[in-house]
GROMACS .gro file of C-alpha atoms in nm:
model
  305
    1UNK     CA    1   0.000   0.000   0.000
    2UNK     CA    2   0.141   0.340  -0.098
    3UNK     CA    3   0.191   0.599   0.172
    4UNK     CA    4  -0.053   0.888   0.195
    5UNK     CA    5   0.079   1.210   0.040
    6UNK     CA    6   0.159   1.501   0.273
    7UNK     CA    7  -0.154   1.694   0.360
    8UNK     CA    8  -0.239   2.000   0.153
    9UNK     CA    9  -0.544   2.192   0.273
   10UNK     CA   10  -0.739   2.474   0.112
   11UNK     CA   11  -0.945   2.686   0.352
   12UNK     CA   12  -1.172   2.962   0.224
   13UNK     CA   13  -1.235   3.259   0.448
   14UNK     CA   14  -0.926   3.177   0.651
   15UNK     CA   15  -0.820   3.529   0.742
   16UNK     CA   16  -1.020   3.567   1.062
   17UNK     CA   17  -1.258   3.402   1.305
   18UNK     CA   18  -1.342   3.036   1.247
   19UNK     CA   19  -1.140   3.021   0.925
   20UNK     CA   20  -0.822   3.142   1.094
   21UNK     CA   21  -0.866   2.884   1.370
   22UNK     CA   22  -0.908   2.612   1.106
   23UNK     CA   23  -0.589   2.718   0.932
   24UNK     CA   24  -0.398   2.708   1.261
   25UNK     CA   25  -0.529   2.362   1.348
   26UNK     CA   26  -0.448   2.211   1.008
   27UNK     CA   27  -0.100   2.363   1.017
   28UNK     CA   28  -0.054   2.211   1.361
   29UNK     CA   29  -0.113   1.861   1.226
   30UNK     CA   30   0.147   1.922   0.955
   31UNK     CA   31  -0.059   2.022   0.652
   32UNK     CA   32   0.046   2.279   0.400
   33UNK     CA   33  -0.240   2.528   0.418
   34UNK     CA   34  -0.368   2.776   0.161
   35UNK     CA   35  -0.588   3.054   0.300
   36UNK     CA   36  -0.826   3.185   0.034
   37UNK     CA   37  -0.993   3.514   0.125
   38UNK     CA   38  -1.078   3.854  -0.018
   39UNK     CA   39  -0.920   4.017   0.289
   40UNK     CA   40  -0.564   3.968   0.417
   41UNK     CA   41  -0.529   3.771   0.741
   42UNK     CA   42  -0.551   3.943   1.078
   43UNK     CA   43  -0.219   3.984   1.259
   44UNK     CA   44  -0.015   3.799   0.999
   45UNK     CA   45  -0.241   3.495   0.988
   46UNK     CA   46  -0.149   3.137   0.918
   47UNK     CA   47  -0.087   2.952   0.596
   48UNK     CA   48  -0.017   3.081   0.247
   49UNK     CA   49  -0.256   3.365   0.173
   50UNK     CA   50  -0.404   3.386  -0.178
   51UNK     CA   51  -0.648   3.673  -0.237
   52UNK     CA   52  -0.951   3.558  -0.434
   53UNK     CA   53  -1.317   3.636  -0.481
   54UNK     CA   54  -1.460   3.285  -0.494
   55UNK     CA   55  -1.795   3.414  -0.622
   56UNK     CA   56  -1.626   3.500  -0.953
   57UNK     CA   57  -1.581   3.219  -1.207
   58UNK     CA   58  -1.267   3.367  -1.359
   59UNK     CA   59  -1.100   3.433  -1.026
   60UNK     CA   60  -1.183   3.084  -0.902
   61UNK     CA   61  -1.037   2.925  -1.217
   62UNK     CA   62  -0.719   3.127  -1.176
   63UNK     CA   63  -0.701   3.016  -0.812
   64UNK     CA   64  -0.699   2.653  -0.922
   65UNK     CA   65  -0.406   2.724  -1.153
   66UNK     CA   66  -0.209   2.893  -0.875
   67UNK     CA   67  -0.261   2.610  -0.626
   68UNK     CA   68  -0.191   2.353  -0.897
   69UNK     CA   69   0.143   2.518  -0.974
   70UNK     CA   70   0.241   2.549  -0.608
   71UNK     CA   71   0.125   2.214  -0.472
   72UNK     CA   72   0.005   1.995  -0.757
   73UNK     CA   73  -0.271   1.836  -0.550
   74UNK     CA   74  -0.482   1.890  -0.239
   75UNK     CA   75  -0.609   1.651   0.027
   76UNK     CA   76  -0.861   1.874   0.206
   77UNK     CA   77  -1.101   2.148   0.096
   78UNK     CA   78  -1.278   2.347   0.368
   79UNK     CA   79  -1.558   2.569   0.237
   80UNK     CA   80  -1.574   2.816   0.524
   81UNK     CA   81  -1.603   3.159   0.359
   82UNK     CA   82  -1.931   3.328   0.428
   83UNK     CA   83  -2.126   3.620   0.563
   84UNK     CA   84  -2.473   3.702   0.683
   85UNK     CA   85  -2.595   3.791   0.334
   86UNK     CA   86  -2.919   3.982   0.303
   87UNK     CA   87  -3.081   4.049   0.640
   88UNK     CA   88  -3.418   4.127   0.485
   89UNK     CA   89  -3.730   3.929   0.569
   90UNK     CA   90  -3.905   3.737   0.291
   91UNK     CA   91  -4.161   4.014   0.259
   92UNK     CA   92  -3.885   4.272   0.198
   93UNK     CA   93  -3.636   4.051   0.011
   94UNK     CA   94  -3.497   4.174  -0.319
   95UNK     CA   95  -3.390   3.946  -0.602
   96UNK     CA   96  -3.034   4.077  -0.584
   97UNK     CA   97  -3.019   4.031  -0.206
   98UNK     CA   98  -3.137   3.672  -0.236
   99UNK     CA   99  -2.910   3.592  -0.532
  100UNK     CA  100  -2.599   3.745  -0.373
  101UNK     CA  101  -2.653   3.541  -0.056
  102UNK     CA  102  -2.698   3.218  -0.250
  103UNK     CA  103  -2.393   3.295  -0.465
  104UNK     CA  104  -2.164   3.330  -0.165
  105UNK     CA  105  -2.303   3.055   0.056
  106UNK     CA  106  -2.411   2.788  -0.194
  107UNK     CA  107  -2.280   2.854  -0.544
  108UNK     CA  108  -1.923   2.936  -0.439
  109UNK     CA  109  -1.878   2.614  -0.234
  110UNK     CA  110  -2.023   2.413  -0.524
  111UNK     CA  111  -1.790   2.594  -0.764
  112UNK     CA  112  -1.481   2.506  -0.560
  113UNK     CA  113  -1.595   2.148  -0.503
  114UNK     CA  114  -1.618   2.104  -0.880
  115UNK     CA  115  -1.294   2.285  -0.963
  116UNK     CA  116  -1.088   2.117  -0.690
  117UNK     CA  117  -1.195   1.762  -0.781
  118UNK     CA  118  -0.904   1.694  -1.019
  119UNK     CA  119  -0.651   1.790  -0.751
  120UNK     CA  120  -0.827   1.578  -0.489
  121UNK     CA  121  -0.828   1.282  -0.728
  122UNK     CA  122  -0.459   1.342  -0.799
  123UNK     CA  123  -0.393   1.279  -0.429
  124UNK     CA  124  -0.586   0.954  -0.444
  125UNK     CA  125  -0.887   1.103  -0.269
  126UNK     CA  126  -0.941   1.332   0.023
  127UNK     CA  127  -1.196   1.523   0.224
  128UNK     CA  128  -1.431   1.815   0.171
  129UNK     CA  129  -1.577   1.988   0.476
  130UNK     CA  130  -1.853   2.245   0.429
  131UNK     CA  131  -1.916   2.488   0.713
  132UNK     CA  132  -2.294   2.516   0.737
  133UNK     CA  133  -2.493   2.642   1.038
  134UNK     CA  134  -2.768   2.548   1.281
  135UNK     CA  135  -2.963   2.814   1.091
  136UNK     CA  136  -2.998   2.556   0.816
  137UNK     CA  137  -3.173   2.313   1.050
  138UNK     CA  138  -3.479   2.515   1.150
  139UNK     CA  139  -3.615   2.869   1.121
  140UNK     CA  140  -3.557   3.126   1.391
  141UNK     CA  141  -3.179   3.127   1.423
  142UNK     CA  142  -3.087   3.354   1.133
  143UNK     CA  143  -3.206   3.558   0.837
  144UNK     CA  144  -3.430   3.405   0.572
  145UNK     CA  145  -3.177   3.396   0.288
  146UNK     CA  146  -2.892   3.282   0.514
  147UNK     CA  147  -3.099   3.001   0.666
  148UNK     CA  148  -3.216   2.870   0.330
  149UNK     CA  149  -2.861   2.888   0.191
  150UNK     CA  150  -2.718   2.688   0.481
  151UNK     CA  151  -2.992   2.427   0.444
  152UNK     CA  152  -2.897   2.398   0.077
  153UNK     CA  153  -2.530   2.360   0.169
  154UNK     CA  154  -2.615   2.073   0.404
  155UNK     CA  155  -2.802   1.899   0.123
  156UNK     CA  156  -2.521   1.971  -0.123
  157UNK     CA  157  -2.296   1.789   0.124
  158UNK     CA  158  -2.518   1.481   0.116
  159UNK     CA  159  -2.535   1.481  -0.265
  160UNK     CA  160  -2.160   1.528  -0.291
  161UNK     CA  161  -2.089   1.249  -0.043
  162UNK     CA  162  -2.297   1.003  -0.244
  163UNK     CA  163  -2.154   1.104  -0.580
  164UNK     CA  164  -1.786   1.133  -0.487
  165UNK     CA  165  -1.746   0.825  -0.269
  166UNK     CA  166  -1.633   0.625  -0.575
  167UNK     CA  167  -1.335   0.862  -0.604
  168UNK     CA  168  -1.240   0.809  -0.239
  169UNK     CA  169  -1.353   1.161  -0.155
  170UNK     CA  170  -1.552   1.210   0.163
  171UNK     CA  171  -1.784   1.508   0.201
  172UNK     CA  172  -1.916   1.622   0.539
  173UNK     CA  173  -2.068   1.936   0.687
  174UNK     CA  174  -2.032   2.106   1.022
  175UNK     CA  175  -2.309   2.323   1.164
  176UNK     CA  176  -2.171   2.568   1.420
  177UNK     CA  177  -2.402   2.724   1.675
  178UNK     CA  178  -2.343   3.056   1.847
  179UNK     CA  179  -1.970   3.121   1.786
  180UNK     CA  180  -1.877   3.487   1.852
  181UNK     CA  181  -1.641   3.616   1.582
  182UNK     CA  182  -1.566   3.957   1.424
  183UNK     CA  183  -1.819   3.866   1.153
  184UNK     CA  184  -2.107   3.984   1.375
  185UNK     CA  185  -1.973   4.338   1.377
  186UNK     CA  186  -1.848   4.344   1.020
  187UNK     CA  187  -2.191   4.236   0.897
  188UNK     CA  188  -2.323   4.551   1.061
  189UNK     CA  189  -2.059   4.769   0.901
  190UNK     CA  190  -1.842   4.808   1.211
  191UNK     CA  191  -1.470   4.877   1.194
  192UNK     CA  192  -1.234   4.594   1.288
  193UNK     CA  193  -1.166   4.715   1.642
  194UNK     CA  194  -1.534   4.775   1.714
  195UNK     CA  195  -1.621   4.431   1.579
  196UNK     CA  196  -1.370   4.275   1.818
  197UNK     CA  197  -1.528   4.461   2.111
  198UNK     CA  198  -1.872   4.335   2.005
  199UNK     CA  199  -1.731   3.983   1.971
  200UNK     CA  200  -1.610   3.988   2.333
  201UNK     CA  201  -1.941   4.129   2.455
  202UNK     CA  202  -2.135   3.855   2.276
  203UNK     CA  203  -1.901   3.588   2.411
  204UNK     CA  204  -1.970   3.707   2.765
  205UNK     CA  205  -2.344   3.648   2.716
  206UNK     CA  206  -2.346   3.349   2.478
  207UNK     CA  207  -2.346   3.090   2.756
  208UNK     CA  208  -2.708   3.178   2.831
  209UNK     CA  209  -2.818   3.066   2.485
  210UNK     CA  210  -2.737   2.695   2.516
  211UNK     CA  211  -2.708   2.410   2.771
  212UNK     CA  212  -2.326   2.410   2.768
  213UNK     CA  213  -2.249   2.696   3.000
  214UNK     CA  214  -1.964   2.860   2.812
  215UNK     CA  215  -1.929   3.049   2.489
  216UNK     CA  216  -1.847   2.855   2.175
  217UNK     CA  217  -1.504   2.925   2.029
  218UNK     CA  218  -1.359   2.910   1.676
  219UNK     CA  219  -1.129   2.634   1.804
  220UNK     CA  220  -1.436   2.417   1.870
  221UNK     CA  221  -1.513   2.422   1.499
  222UNK     CA  222  -1.148   2.387   1.399
  223UNK     CA  223  -1.120   2.070   1.606
  224UNK     CA  224  -1.423   1.922   1.431
  225UNK     CA  225  -1.276   2.008   1.090
  226UNK     CA  226  -0.944   1.848   1.184
  227UNK     CA  227  -1.122   1.529   1.285
  228UNK     CA  228  -1.354   1.498   0.984
  229UNK     CA  229  -1.069   1.565   0.740
  230UNK     CA  230  -0.835   1.317   0.907
  231UNK     CA  231  -0.785   0.950   0.823
  232UNK     CA  232  -0.934   0.867   1.164
  233UNK     CA  233  -1.270   0.965   1.013
  234UNK     CA  234  -1.214   0.757   0.698
  235UNK     CA  235  -1.548   0.576   0.742
  236UNK     CA  236  -1.751   0.894   0.790
  237UNK     CA  237  -1.913   1.069   0.496
  238UNK     CA  238  -2.236   1.256   0.430
  239UNK     CA  239  -2.296   1.370   0.787
  240UNK     CA  240  -2.376   1.712   0.929
  241UNK     CA  241  -2.189   1.741   1.257
  242UNK     CA  242  -2.366   1.988   1.486
  243UNK     CA  243  -2.122   2.177   1.709
  244UNK     CA  244  -2.343   2.416   1.902
  245UNK     CA  245  -2.320   2.348   2.275
  246UNK     CA  246  -2.671   2.204   2.263
  247UNK     CA  247  -2.828   2.521   2.119
  248UNK     CA  248  -3.045   2.326   1.875
  249UNK     CA  249  -3.095   2.030   2.109
  250UNK     CA  250  -3.414   2.135   2.285
  251UNK     CA  251  -3.617   2.439   2.394
  252UNK     CA  252  -3.472   2.640   2.679
  253UNK     CA  253  -3.716   2.503   2.938
  254UNK     CA  254  -3.552   2.160   2.902
  255UNK     CA  255  -3.219   2.283   3.037
  256UNK     CA  256  -3.280   2.624   3.195
  257UNK     CA  257  -3.444   2.595   3.540
  258UNK     CA  258  -3.565   2.955   3.511
  259UNK     CA  259  -3.749   2.892   3.185
  260UNK     CA  260  -4.095   2.735   3.159
  261UNK     CA  261  -4.234   2.516   2.885
  262UNK     CA  262  -4.457   2.726   2.654
  263UNK     CA  263  -4.706   2.437   2.653
  264UNK     CA  264  -4.726   2.427   3.033
  265UNK     CA  265  -4.745   2.806   3.035
  266UNK     CA  266  -5.041   2.796   2.797
  267UNK     CA  267  -5.216   2.525   3.002
  268UNK     CA  268  -5.167   2.727   3.320
  269UNK     CA  269  -5.306   3.039   3.153
  270UNK     CA  270  -5.606   2.843   3.027
  271UNK     CA  271  -5.667   2.708   3.376
  272UNK     CA  272  -5.658   3.058   3.522
  273UNK     CA  273  -5.902   3.181   3.258
  274UNK     CA  274  -6.140   2.893   3.331
  275UNK     CA  275  -6.119   2.951   3.705
  276UNK     CA  276  -6.196   3.319   3.659
  277UNK     CA  277  -6.499   3.236   3.443
  278UNK     CA  278  -6.637   3.015   3.720
  279UNK     CA  279  -6.579   3.259   4.003
  280UNK     CA  280  -6.911   3.328   4.185
  281UNK     CA  281  -7.041   3.681   4.146
  282UNK     CA  282  -7.296   3.851   4.372
  283UNK     CA  283  -7.608   3.956   4.179
  284UNK     CA  284  -7.833   4.245   4.272
  285UNK     CA  285  -8.082   4.023   4.464
  286UNK     CA  286  -7.805   3.907   4.697
  287UNK     CA  287  -7.848   3.539   4.609
  288UNK     CA  288  -7.532   3.329   4.539
  289UNK     CA  289  -7.436   3.320   4.173
  290UNK     CA  290  -7.451   2.992   3.980
  291UNK     CA  291  -7.096   2.870   3.892
  292UNK     CA  292  -7.153   2.765   3.535
  293UNK     CA  293  -7.422   2.713   3.269
  294UNK     CA  294  -7.483   2.346   3.349
  295UNK     CA  295  -7.558   2.427   3.711
  296UNK     CA  296  -7.765   2.724   3.604
  297UNK     CA  297  -7.978   2.504   3.379
  298UNK     CA  298  -8.030   2.250   3.658
  299UNK     CA  299  -8.150   2.527   3.886
  300UNK     CA  300  -8.403   2.645   3.624
  301UNK     CA  301  -8.540   2.292   3.580
  302UNK     CA  302  -8.578   2.250   3.957
  303UNK     CA  303  -8.768   2.576   3.988
  304UNK     CA  304  -8.995   2.471   3.701
  305UNK     CA  305  -9.119   2.173   3.903
   0.00000   0.00000   0.00000
């Protein structure tokens, strides 16, 4: 059996946040890492930075040529680049807002999966990891376009896993939960320093959003990527690994002692309403009030006799 080639990883959106943590982790295991981003890495960054707009066909094709010349093959592709996309509701959504979000979060990962296939095959196979989101699992966690895009990315992962297994290429997704990064601030147009301040403020409160009582960290996602792209996970393909501290596990009342089940709350409210409707009232003649209609009808029948 021939030895596995040295690891060569391509990480999109590797200049900050989760992507930077992924680059660091893959470098730590000995991979050669290419960071593909439209922005240069924060504080020097890790890996070999290649600026590229992956939503552009021409730029993406040129990227393949550059990596092919430098490395010849790749063993891991991590589709991590992203953003919040359009924050509009469905009722206010524009065609361009919807299309731009889908282009970045669905079309670009598909584009790179297709273009990188020859280099993955050249290595004898490899791994693709798509960074999705718990927003793709159910409504309520993110914007409309973002949530639909992440759901599509999860399904793209399943389709890719089934189709590419014959080429010894595994495809998996990871759905992060509430992971504070500078992206929260940048999405709102904040400067880098302000976005870092917001990131820290969110991290200080994030523990209240899920059963695991600490904030999620980019390293939590990087560790999952390292595992799924490693030979130790050679029998795993087509899964969506949820890394969210239990955020999507159950409603808050299941793990927060200060929160009440909305069903029990509704039952209690209904009971109170019923009790109030049956409360005796004192009529003008001073006689006790009848508690409900059935008793009132019985009283009328008795008087009729």
